[in-house]
Amino acid sequence: MQGFSRILMRGLLAGALLAGVSQAATAEMVLNAGNSQEPESLDIHRSSGVSEANIQNDLFEGLLTQDAKAQPIPGAAESWTVSDDGKTYVFKLRADGKWSDGTPVTAGDFVFAWQRLLDPKTASPYAYFIDQVVNAKEIRLGTKPADTLGARAVDDHTLEVKLLGPTPYFLATLTHHATFPLSKANVDKFGNDYVKPGDMASNGAYMLAEAVPQSHVKLVKNPEFHDAANVKIDTVRYFVTEDVDSELQRFKAGELDYTYTLPNQQIPDLKQTMADQVRIVPYIGTYYYTVNTTHEPWKSHPELRRALSLAIDRDVMVAKITQGGELPAYTFVPPGMSNFAPWESKDAKETQSQRDAEAKELFAKAGYGPDHPLTVEISYNTSENHKKIAVAIGAMWKQKLGVDTTLTNLEWGTMQSALRKKEYKDFGRTSWIGDFDDPSNFLDLFRSTAGEQNYPAYANPDYDKLMDAAVVEADPAKRGQLLAQAEQLFFTDQPIIPIYYYTSKRMLSPAVKGWQDNVLDNHLSRWLSVER
């Protein structure tokens, strides 16, 4: 009996070990990500924030997508050709491209989605994004019908796109969520409810499983995705983490595999105590305050707008407040962007004392001072980081110009609505993160026809003319000069106050593999894995 028991025990142990190996091999791989604010919408045409884009990039795939380093690579299109004049693109869609419901992704789905993007009824903040396509601007402004768009389905797997002029950055724009396809059949069936779990058909690496308000969005692997065999992570959970201090604590507790950002005041300590998990990387983006020029005193007083800009000590801001390696910003286009003729603002060359002296002169010229004080309001979306920046700026304005500042904290969706509808009182905290490496991505925001994302309601015909000339200029050097001239004119008018150029700031668990730092800070989950 004893010998038999030993044999039996060995068999049971071997079976248990084999079962354990089997369970390990089939264990669900889960990624838990901090994602800042509650998504405004998962509709690819009705959102504009980074937190929404992070999720949409996992759910959908454009004609092109991004690799782990955020470089454009073939996506839903496996190949394309470009005409000699650079104005006609023909995309060949991959034969194995499918929606998550098993139906094929067609060229008609792209045409349908782009027409929906441009439809004035959609009211997309990114409607201007494909203005380089023939008749796109006229369609979104309501002067031409949707079927005149310079994009047509030659057949189910061939999409032809005609542009107004050679556009060196066009392919890079096709990795952006505004240009993603939508299943026409699915949207026809569910309407705007297509964004709900169970109703959404997606063509990316993941499908939408849950969307719990103020908690998380859960994605699961899409078995119909053309590269599903190489997607390692089974489930991605994007958590709402507006409270940056709480987000950091959740990371330390192992609840998150990476954070959306870091609490500014804790960065110096984190660099000392958890240096191997801190990721601070240059980021193509500008943090700025928009000025509401739809009413006085901002409408008629560019010198007043400039005075308040000059009075902000940006060197103190990045050294003492943000502390994440950011650079002081005196222009809107971040340094180092391609296809641009860099220029240096006069303000950047001066000392802060010189800037302060000019600020006081301009403030008095606008009619303000001890006998005529100015009170302003800064609106910002919920974040301790944004609050501390606003408090610091208010203190600088008070000390140097005697300005009284009130702060208004708004939830993300409310803040976005206030900016788009020009319902913020004086100054609105916002930012622009580059969608692709070209200055037009920043400067197009302020065309008079740009729509809702022109938060200051800036309108200057001379600016528009320079931007229009850049669209059709084939010489890259001349185009870069036109864009630089446009930005210089823009800052003569001073409808915004740039504060700093971003860095991306995260905590990243050593368990996450495949992460590649990049200036767009885009990290599609399909390229990652988690080894716990």
Coordinates of C-alpha atoms in Angstrom, one line a residue:
M1 CA 0.0 0.0 0.0
Q2 CA 2.8 2.4 0.9
G3 CA 4.5 2.0 -2.4
F4 CA 1.3 2.4 -4.3
S5 CA 0.5 5.6 -2.4
R6 CA 3.9 7.0 -3.4
I7 CA 3.2 6.2 -7.1
L8 CA -0.2 7.7 -6.8
M9 CA 1.1 10.8 -5.1
R10 CA 3.8 11.3 -7.8
G11 CA 1.0 11.0 -10.4
L12 CA -1.1 13.5 -8.6
L13 CA 1.8 16.0 -8.2
A14 CA 2.7 15.6 -11.9
G15 CA -0.9 16.2 -12.9
A16 CA -1.1 19.2 -10.7
L17 CA 2.1 20.6 -12.2
L18 CA 0.8 20.0 -15.7
A19 CA -2.4 21.7 -14.8
G20 CA -0.5 24.6 -13.4
V21 CA 1.5 24.9 -16.6
S22 CA -1.7 24.8 -18.6
Q23 CA -3.4 27.4 -16.5
A24 CA -0.3 29.7 -16.7
A25 CA -0.2 29.2 -20.5
T26 CA -3.9 30.2 -20.8
A27 CA -4.0 32.9 -18.0
E28 CA -5.6 36.1 -19.1
M29 CA -3.1 38.9 -19.7
V30 CA -4.5 42.2 -18.4
L31 CA -3.2 45.7 -18.7
N32 CA -4.4 48.3 -16.2
A33 CA -3.9 51.9 -17.4
G34 CA -4.4 55.3 -15.7
N35 CA -6.2 57.5 -18.2
S36 CA -7.0 60.8 -16.6
Q37 CA -10.5 62.2 -17.0
E38 CA -13.8 60.5 -17.8
P39 CA -13.9 60.2 -21.6
E40 CA -16.1 62.9 -23.1
S41 CA -17.3 60.4 -25.8
L42 CA -15.9 57.3 -27.5
D43 CA -17.5 58.5 -30.8
I44 CA -14.4 59.1 -33.0
H45 CA -16.1 62.2 -34.4
R46 CA -17.3 63.8 -31.1
S47 CA -14.1 63.8 -29.0
S48 CA -10.9 65.7 -28.9
G49 CA -9.0 64.7 -25.8
V50 CA -6.0 62.4 -25.3
S51 CA -7.8 60.1 -22.9
E52 CA -10.5 59.4 -25.5
A53 CA -7.9 58.9 -28.2
N54 CA -6.0 56.4 -26.2
I55 CA -9.0 54.2 -26.1
Q56 CA -10.1 54.8 -29.7
N57 CA -6.6 53.9 -31.0
D58 CA -7.1 50.4 -29.5
L59 CA -10.6 50.1 -30.8
F60 CA -10.2 51.3 -34.4
E61 CA -7.6 51.3 -37.1
G62 CA -7.2 53.9 -39.9
L63 CA -5.8 53.5 -43.3
L64 CA -2.5 53.8 -41.6
T65 CA -1.7 53.0 -38.0
Q66 CA 1.3 53.5 -35.7
D67 CA 4.1 51.2 -34.7
A68 CA 5.4 51.0 -31.1
K69 CA 7.5 54.1 -31.8
A70 CA 4.4 56.0 -33.1
Q71 CA 5.7 55.9 -36.7
P72 CA 3.1 55.5 -39.5
I73 CA 2.8 52.0 -40.9
P74 CA 0.2 50.2 -43.0
G75 CA -3.1 49.7 -41.2
A76 CA -6.5 49.0 -42.8
A77 CA -4.7 49.8 -46.1
E78 CA -1.9 47.4 -47.0
S79 CA -0.5 49.6 -49.7
W80 CA -1.0 52.9 -51.6
T81 CA 0.2 54.9 -54.5
V82 CA 0.6 58.6 -55.0
S83 CA 0.3 60.5 -58.3
D84 CA 3.3 62.5 -59.6
D85 CA 1.7 65.8 -58.6
G86 CA 1.2 64.6 -55.1
K87 CA -2.5 65.3 -55.2
T88 CA -4.1 61.8 -55.7
Y89 CA -3.7 58.9 -53.4
V90 CA -5.1 55.4 -54.1
F91 CA -5.3 53.0 -51.1
K92 CA -5.6 49.3 -51.3
L93 CA -7.5 47.9 -48.3
R94 CA -6.3 44.5 -46.9
A95 CA -8.4 41.6 -48.0
D96 CA -8.6 40.2 -44.4
G97 CA -9.8 43.5 -42.9
K98 CA -13.0 42.8 -40.8
W99 CA -15.2 44.5 -38.3
S100 CA -15.6 42.9 -34.9
D101 CA -19.0 41.6 -36.0
G102 CA -17.2 39.6 -38.8
T103 CA -18.3 41.8 -41.8
P104 CA -15.6 43.1 -44.1
V105 CA -14.1 46.6 -43.8
T106 CA -14.7 48.4 -47.1
A107 CA -13.6 51.5 -48.9
G108 CA -17.2 52.7 -48.6
D109 CA -16.9 52.6 -44.8
F110 CA -14.2 55.2 -45.0
V111 CA -16.2 57.4 -47.3
F112 CA -19.2 57.1 -45.0
A113 CA -17.1 58.0 -41.9
W114 CA -15.4 61.0 -43.6
Q115 CA -18.8 62.3 -44.8
R116 CA -20.1 61.9 -41.2
L117 CA -17.1 63.7 -39.8
L118 CA -17.8 66.7 -42.1
D119 CA -21.6 66.7 -41.7
P120 CA -22.5 70.0 -39.8
K121 CA -25.0 68.0 -37.9
T122 CA -22.2 65.9 -36.4
A123 CA -20.6 69.1 -35.0
S124 CA -17.2 67.4 -34.8
P125 CA -14.5 69.4 -33.2
Y126 CA -12.1 67.7 -35.7
A127 CA -14.2 68.4 -38.8
Y128 CA -11.5 70.7 -40.2
F129 CA -8.9 67.9 -40.0
I130 CA -9.3 66.8 -43.6
D131 CA -9.7 70.2 -45.1
Q132 CA -6.9 69.3 -47.5
V133 CA -9.3 66.8 -49.2
V134 CA -11.1 68.3 -52.2
N135 CA -14.4 70.0 -51.1
A136 CA -14.0 68.9 -47.5
K137 CA -14.1 72.5 -46.1
E138 CA -17.1 73.4 -48.3
I139 CA -19.0 70.3 -47.1
R140 CA -18.4 71.1 -43.4
L141 CA -19.4 74.7 -43.9
G142 CA -22.6 73.6 -45.6
T143 CA -22.0 75.0 -49.1
K144 CA -21.5 71.7 -50.9
P145 CA -23.2 68.3 -50.6
A146 CA -21.4 65.4 -49.0
D147 CA -21.2 63.4 -52.3
T148 CA -18.8 66.0 -53.7
L149 CA -16.0 65.0 -51.3
G150 CA -12.8 64.1 -53.0
A151 CA -12.8 60.6 -51.6
R152 CA -14.6 57.7 -53.4
A153 CA -14.8 53.9 -53.2
V154 CA -13.5 52.6 -56.6
D155 CA -14.5 49.2 -55.3
D156 CA -14.8 47.5 -51.9
H157 CA -11.0 47.4 -51.5
T158 CA -9.9 50.5 -53.3
L159 CA -10.2 54.1 -51.9
E160 CA -9.2 57.1 -54.0
V161 CA -8.5 60.4 -52.3
K162 CA -7.9 63.7 -54.1
L163 CA -6.2 66.6 -52.3
L164 CA -6.1 70.4 -53.0
G165 CA -2.4 70.3 -53.2
P166 CA 0.7 68.3 -52.3
T167 CA 0.4 67.6 -48.6
P168 CA 3.6 66.2 -47.1
Y169 CA 2.0 65.2 -43.8
F170 CA -1.2 63.7 -45.3
L171 CA -0.3 60.0 -44.6
A172 CA 0.5 60.9 -41.0
T173 CA -3.0 62.4 -40.5
L174 CA -4.5 59.0 -41.4
T175 CA -3.3 57.5 -38.1
H176 CA -5.7 59.9 -36.3
H177 CA -9.1 58.9 -34.9
A178 CA -10.9 61.6 -36.9
T179 CA -10.0 59.7 -40.1
F180 CA -10.9 56.2 -38.9
P181 CA -13.6 54.2 -40.6
L182 CA -17.0 53.3 -39.3
S183 CA -19.2 50.4 -40.3
K184 CA -22.0 52.1 -42.2
A185 CA -24.3 49.1 -41.6
N186 CA -23.6 49.2 -37.9
V187 CA -24.2 53.0 -37.6
D188 CA -27.3 52.7 -39.7
K189 CA -28.6 50.1 -37.2
F190 CA -27.7 51.8 -33.9
G191 CA -27.2 55.5 -34.8
N192 CA -25.2 57.4 -32.3
D193 CA -25.6 54.5 -29.9
Y194 CA -23.0 52.7 -31.9
V195 CA -20.5 53.8 -29.1
K196 CA -22.2 51.6 -26.5
P197 CA -20.8 48.2 -25.4
G198 CA -22.5 45.5 -27.3
D199 CA -23.5 47.9 -30.1
M200 CA -20.0 48.9 -31.3
A201 CA -18.4 47.3 -34.3
S202 CA -14.6 48.1 -34.3
N203 CA -11.8 47.1 -36.6
G204 CA -8.9 47.5 -34.3
A205 CA -7.1 45.1 -32.0
Y206 CA -9.8 45.4 -29.3
M207 CA -13.5 45.5 -28.8
L208 CA -15.5 47.5 -26.3
A209 CA -16.8 45.4 -23.4
E210 CA -17.6 47.9 -20.6
A211 CA -17.9 51.6 -20.1
V212 CA -18.6 52.4 -16.4
P213 CA -18.9 56.2 -15.8
Q214 CA -16.3 57.7 -13.5
S215 CA -14.7 54.2 -13.2
H216 CA -13.2 52.6 -16.2
V217 CA -13.5 51.4 -19.9
K218 CA -12.8 47.7 -20.5
L219 CA -11.6 46.4 -23.8
V220 CA -11.1 42.8 -24.9
K221 CA -9.1 41.3 -27.7
N222 CA -10.8 41.4 -31.1
P223 CA -10.6 37.9 -32.7
E224 CA -11.5 39.4 -36.1
F225 CA -8.5 41.7 -36.1
H226 CA -6.2 41.0 -39.0
D227 CA -3.1 40.7 -36.7
A228 CA -5.0 39.1 -33.7
A229 CA -2.4 36.3 -33.5
N230 CA 0.3 38.7 -32.5
V231 CA -1.8 40.7 -30.0
K232 CA -0.6 39.5 -26.5
I233 CA -2.8 41.4 -24.1
D234 CA -6.3 40.0 -23.7
T235 CA -7.9 42.7 -21.6
V236 CA -7.2 46.4 -21.3
R237 CA -8.8 48.5 -18.5
Y238 CA -8.6 52.3 -18.8
F239 CA -9.3 53.8 -15.4
V240 CA -10.5 57.3 -14.7
T241 CA -7.7 59.0 -12.7
E242 CA -8.4 62.7 -12.5
D243 CA -6.9 62.9 -9.0
V244 CA -3.2 62.6 -9.8
D245 CA -2.1 61.9 -6.2
S246 CA -4.6 59.1 -6.0
E247 CA -3.4 57.8 -9.3
L248 CA 0.1 57.6 -8.1
Q249 CA -1.0 55.7 -4.9
R250 CA -2.9 53.2 -7.1
F251 CA 0.3 52.6 -9.1
K252 CA 2.3 52.1 -6.0
A253 CA -0.3 49.6 -4.7
G254 CA 0.0 47.6 -8.0
E255 CA -3.5 48.6 -9.2
L256 CA -2.2 50.3 -12.3
D257 CA 0.5 49.3 -14.7
Y258 CA 1.2 52.8 -15.8
T259 CA -0.1 56.3 -15.0
Y260 CA -1.4 59.0 -17.2
T261 CA 0.8 61.7 -15.5
L262 CA 2.5 62.5 -12.3
P263 CA 1.8 65.0 -9.4
N264 CA 4.2 67.8 -10.2
Q265 CA 5.3 68.3 -6.6
Q266 CA 6.3 64.7 -6.2
I267 CA 8.5 64.4 -9.2
P268 CA 11.8 65.3 -7.5
D269 CA 11.2 62.6 -4.8
L270 CA 10.1 60.0 -7.4
K271 CA 13.3 60.6 -9.4
Q272 CA 15.2 59.6 -6.2
T273 CA 13.1 56.8 -4.9
M274 CA 11.6 55.1 -8.0
A275 CA 13.9 56.3 -10.8
D276 CA 13.7 53.1 -12.7
Q277 CA 9.9 53.5 -13.1
V278 CA 9.7 57.2 -13.9
R279 CA 9.3 58.1 -17.6
I280 CA 9.8 61.7 -18.5
V281 CA 10.1 62.2 -22.2
P282 CA 9.9 65.2 -24.7
Y283 CA 6.4 65.5 -26.0
I284 CA 5.0 67.5 -29.0
G285 CA 2.5 69.7 -27.1
T286 CA 1.9 73.2 -25.7
Y287 CA 0.1 74.1 -22.5
Y288 CA -1.7 77.4 -22.9
Y289 CA -4.4 79.7 -21.8
T290 CA -6.9 80.8 -24.4
V291 CA -8.4 84.3 -24.2
N292 CA -12.1 84.8 -24.9
T293 CA -11.9 87.5 -27.6
T294 CA -15.7 87.4 -28.2
H295 CA -16.2 90.1 -25.5
E296 CA -14.5 93.0 -23.8
P297 CA -12.0 93.9 -22.6
W298 CA -10.2 91.2 -24.6
K299 CA -11.9 91.8 -27.9
S300 CA -10.5 95.3 -28.5
H301 CA -7.3 95.2 -26.4
P302 CA -4.5 93.0 -27.8
E303 CA -2.1 95.1 -25.6
L304 CA -3.9 93.9 -22.5
R305 CA -3.7 90.3 -23.6
R306 CA 0.0 90.7 -24.2
A307 CA 0.5 92.4 -20.9
L308 CA -0.8 89.5 -19.0
S309 CA 1.2 87.1 -21.1
L310 CA 4.5 89.0 -20.4
A311 CA 3.8 89.0 -16.7
I312 CA 4.0 85.2 -16.4
D313 CA 7.4 84.1 -15.3
R314 CA 7.7 80.8 -17.3
D315 CA 11.1 80.0 -16.0
V316 CA 9.8 79.9 -12.5
M317 CA 6.8 78.0 -13.7
V318 CA 8.8 75.0 -15.1
A319 CA 11.5 75.0 -12.4
K320 CA 9.3 75.4 -9.3
I321 CA 5.7 74.4 -10.3
T322 CA 5.7 71.7 -13.1
Q323 CA 9.2 70.3 -12.4
G324 CA 9.0 67.7 -15.2
G325 CA 11.6 69.0 -17.6
E326 CA 9.2 71.3 -19.5
L327 CA 10.4 74.2 -21.6
P328 CA 9.1 77.8 -21.3
A329 CA 6.8 78.6 -24.3
Y330 CA 6.6 81.9 -26.0
T331 CA 5.2 80.6 -29.3
F332 CA 2.6 77.9 -30.0
V333 CA 4.5 75.5 -32.4
P334 CA 6.8 73.4 -30.2
P335 CA 10.5 73.4 -31.1
G336 CA 12.0 70.8 -33.4
M337 CA 8.9 70.2 -35.6
S338 CA 9.5 69.3 -39.3
N339 CA 8.5 71.4 -42.3
F340 CA 8.9 74.7 -40.4
A341 CA 11.2 77.8 -40.5
P342 CA 11.9 78.2 -36.8
W343 CA 11.8 81.7 -35.4
E344 CA 12.5 83.1 -32.0
S345 CA 10.1 85.4 -30.2
K346 CA 11.4 88.7 -28.9
D347 CA 10.0 87.8 -25.6
A348 CA 12.1 84.7 -25.4
K349 CA 15.3 86.7 -25.8
E350 CA 14.5 89.2 -23.0
T351 CA 14.9 88.9 -19.2
Q352 CA 11.9 88.5 -17.0
S353 CA 12.5 92.0 -15.6
Q354 CA 12.3 93.4 -19.2
R355 CA 9.1 91.5 -19.8
D356 CA 7.6 92.8 -16.6
A357 CA 8.5 96.4 -17.5
E358 CA 6.7 96.1 -20.8
A359 CA 3.8 94.4 -19.2
K360 CA 3.3 97.3 -16.9
E361 CA 3.5 99.8 -19.7
L362 CA 0.9 97.9 -21.8
F363 CA -1.4 97.4 -18.8
A364 CA -1.4 101.1 -18.2
K365 CA -1.9 101.8 -21.9
A366 CA -5.0 99.7 -21.9
G367 CA -6.3 101.9 -19.1
Y368 CA -5.8 99.7 -16.1
G369 CA -4.1 100.4 -12.8
P370 CA -4.7 101.2 -9.1
D371 CA -7.6 103.6 -10.1
H372 CA -9.1 101.1 -12.6
P373 CA -8.3 97.5 -11.3
L374 CA -8.8 94.4 -13.4
T375 CA -10.5 91.2 -12.1
V376 CA -10.2 88.1 -14.3
E377 CA -11.3 84.5 -14.1
I378 CA -9.2 81.4 -15.0
S379 CA -11.2 78.3 -15.8
Y380 CA -9.5 74.9 -15.7
N381 CA -10.5 71.3 -15.8
T382 CA -10.2 69.2 -12.6
S383 CA -6.6 68.5 -11.7
E384 CA -4.3 69.6 -8.8
N385 CA -1.6 70.2 -11.4
H386 CA -3.8 72.7 -13.3
K387 CA -4.9 74.3 -10.1
K388 CA -1.4 74.9 -8.8
I389 CA -0.4 76.5 -12.2
A390 CA -3.5 78.8 -12.1
V391 CA -2.7 79.8 -8.5
A392 CA 0.9 80.7 -9.4
I393 CA -0.2 82.7 -12.5
G394 CA -2.8 84.6 -10.4
A395 CA -0.1 85.4 -7.8
M396 CA 2.2 86.7 -10.6
W397 CA -0.5 88.9 -12.0
K398 CA -1.4 90.3 -8.6
Q399 CA 2.1 91.1 -7.6
K400 CA 3.2 92.7 -10.9
L401 CA -0.1 94.3 -12.2
G402 CA -2.5 94.3 -9.3
V403 CA -4.9 92.0 -11.1
D404 CA -7.3 90.0 -8.9
T405 CA -7.9 86.5 -10.1
T406 CA -10.7 84.0 -9.4
L407 CA -10.4 80.3 -10.2
T408 CA -13.2 78.1 -11.6
N409 CA -12.8 74.4 -11.6
L410 CA -14.9 72.5 -14.2
E411 CA -15.3 68.8 -14.9
W412 CA -13.6 67.8 -18.2
G413 CA -16.7 67.6 -20.4
T414 CA -18.1 70.9 -19.1
M415 CA -14.7 72.5 -19.6
Q416 CA -14.6 71.3 -23.2
S417 CA -18.1 72.6 -23.9
A418 CA -17.3 76.0 -22.4
L419 CA -14.2 76.3 -24.6
R420 CA -16.0 75.3 -27.8
K421 CA -19.0 77.4 -27.2
K422 CA -16.9 80.4 -26.0
E423 CA -18.7 80.3 -22.6
Y424 CA -15.6 80.7 -20.4
K425 CA -15.3 84.2 -19.0
D426 CA -11.8 85.3 -19.5
F427 CA -9.1 82.6 -19.7
G428 CA -9.4 78.9 -20.3
R429 CA -6.8 76.3 -19.4
T430 CA -6.2 74.1 -22.4
S431 CA -3.4 72.4 -24.4
W432 CA -2.7 71.1 -27.8
I433 CA -0.9 67.8 -28.3
G434 CA 0.5 67.2 -31.8
D435 CA -1.4 64.6 -33.8
F436 CA 1.5 64.4 -36.3
D437 CA 4.8 66.1 -37.0
D438 CA 3.9 69.2 -38.9
P439 CA 3.3 72.8 -37.7
S440 CA 0.0 73.0 -39.6
N441 CA -1.5 70.6 -37.0
F442 CA -1.1 73.5 -34.5
L443 CA -1.7 76.5 -36.7
D444 CA -4.8 75.2 -38.5
L445 CA -6.6 75.5 -35.1
F446 CA -6.8 79.3 -35.5
R447 CA -8.1 79.7 -39.0
S448 CA -11.3 81.8 -38.9
T449 CA -13.1 78.7 -40.4
A450 CA -11.5 76.2 -38.0
G451 CA -14.7 75.8 -36.0
E452 CA -15.1 74.8 -32.3
Q453 CA -11.4 74.2 -31.5
N454 CA -10.6 77.8 -32.3
Y455 CA -11.2 78.5 -28.6
P456 CA -10.3 82.2 -28.7
A457 CA -12.5 82.8 -31.7
Y458 CA -9.5 84.3 -33.5
A459 CA -10.2 85.7 -37.0
N460 CA -7.7 87.5 -39.1
P461 CA -8.0 87.4 -43.0
D462 CA -4.2 87.9 -43.4
Y463 CA -3.6 84.8 -41.2
D464 CA -6.0 82.8 -43.3
K465 CA -4.3 83.9 -46.5
L466 CA -0.9 82.7 -45.3
M467 CA -2.3 79.4 -44.2
D468 CA -4.1 78.9 -47.5
A469 CA -0.9 79.7 -49.4
A470 CA 0.9 77.1 -47.4
V471 CA -1.6 74.4 -48.4
V472 CA -0.8 74.7 -52.1
E473 CA 2.9 75.5 -51.8
A474 CA 4.9 72.6 -53.2
D475 CA 8.3 73.9 -52.1
P476 CA 8.9 72.6 -48.5
A477 CA 11.2 75.5 -47.6
K478 CA 8.8 78.2 -48.9
R479 CA 5.9 76.4 -47.2
G480 CA 7.8 76.4 -43.9
Q481 CA 8.4 80.2 -44.2
L482 CA 4.7 80.8 -44.9
L483 CA 3.7 78.9 -41.7
A484 CA 6.3 80.8 -39.7
Q485 CA 5.0 84.1 -41.0
A486 CA 1.5 83.0 -40.0
E487 CA 2.6 82.2 -36.4
Q488 CA 4.4 85.5 -36.1
L489 CA 1.3 87.4 -37.2
F490 CA -0.8 85.3 -34.8
F491 CA 1.4 86.4 -31.8
T492 CA 1.2 90.0 -32.9
D493 CA -2.5 89.6 -32.1
Q494 CA -1.9 87.5 -29.0
P495 CA -5.2 85.6 -28.7
I496 CA -3.6 82.9 -26.5
I497 CA -1.0 82.8 -23.8
P498 CA 1.5 79.9 -24.3
I499 CA 3.0 78.8 -21.0
Y500 CA 5.2 75.7 -21.6
Y501 CA 6.1 72.9 -24.0
Y502 CA 5.1 69.6 -22.6
T503 CA 7.0 66.5 -21.5
S504 CA 5.1 63.3 -21.0
K505 CA 5.4 62.2 -17.3
R506 CA 4.4 58.7 -16.3
M507 CA 5.1 55.9 -13.9
L508 CA 5.6 52.6 -15.8
S509 CA 5.7 49.2 -14.2
P510 CA 8.7 46.9 -15.0
A511 CA 6.0 44.3 -15.8
V512 CA 5.0 46.1 -19.0
K513 CA 7.1 45.0 -22.0
G514 CA 7.3 46.5 -25.4
W515 CA 6.9 50.1 -24.4
Q516 CA 8.8 52.6 -26.6
D517 CA 9.1 56.2 -25.6
N518 CA 8.1 58.6 -28.4
V519 CA 7.4 62.3 -28.8
L520 CA 3.7 61.7 -29.5
D521 CA 3.4 59.6 -26.3
N522 CA 1.2 57.1 -28.2
H523 CA 1.4 53.5 -27.0
L524 CA -1.1 51.1 -28.7
S525 CA -1.8 48.2 -26.4
R526 CA -1.4 45.7 -29.3
W527 CA 2.4 46.3 -29.1
L528 CA 2.6 45.7 -25.3
S529 CA 2.6 42.7 -23.0
V530 CA 2.5 42.3 -19.3
E531 CA 4.7 39.8 -17.4
R532 CA 3.7 39.7 -13.7

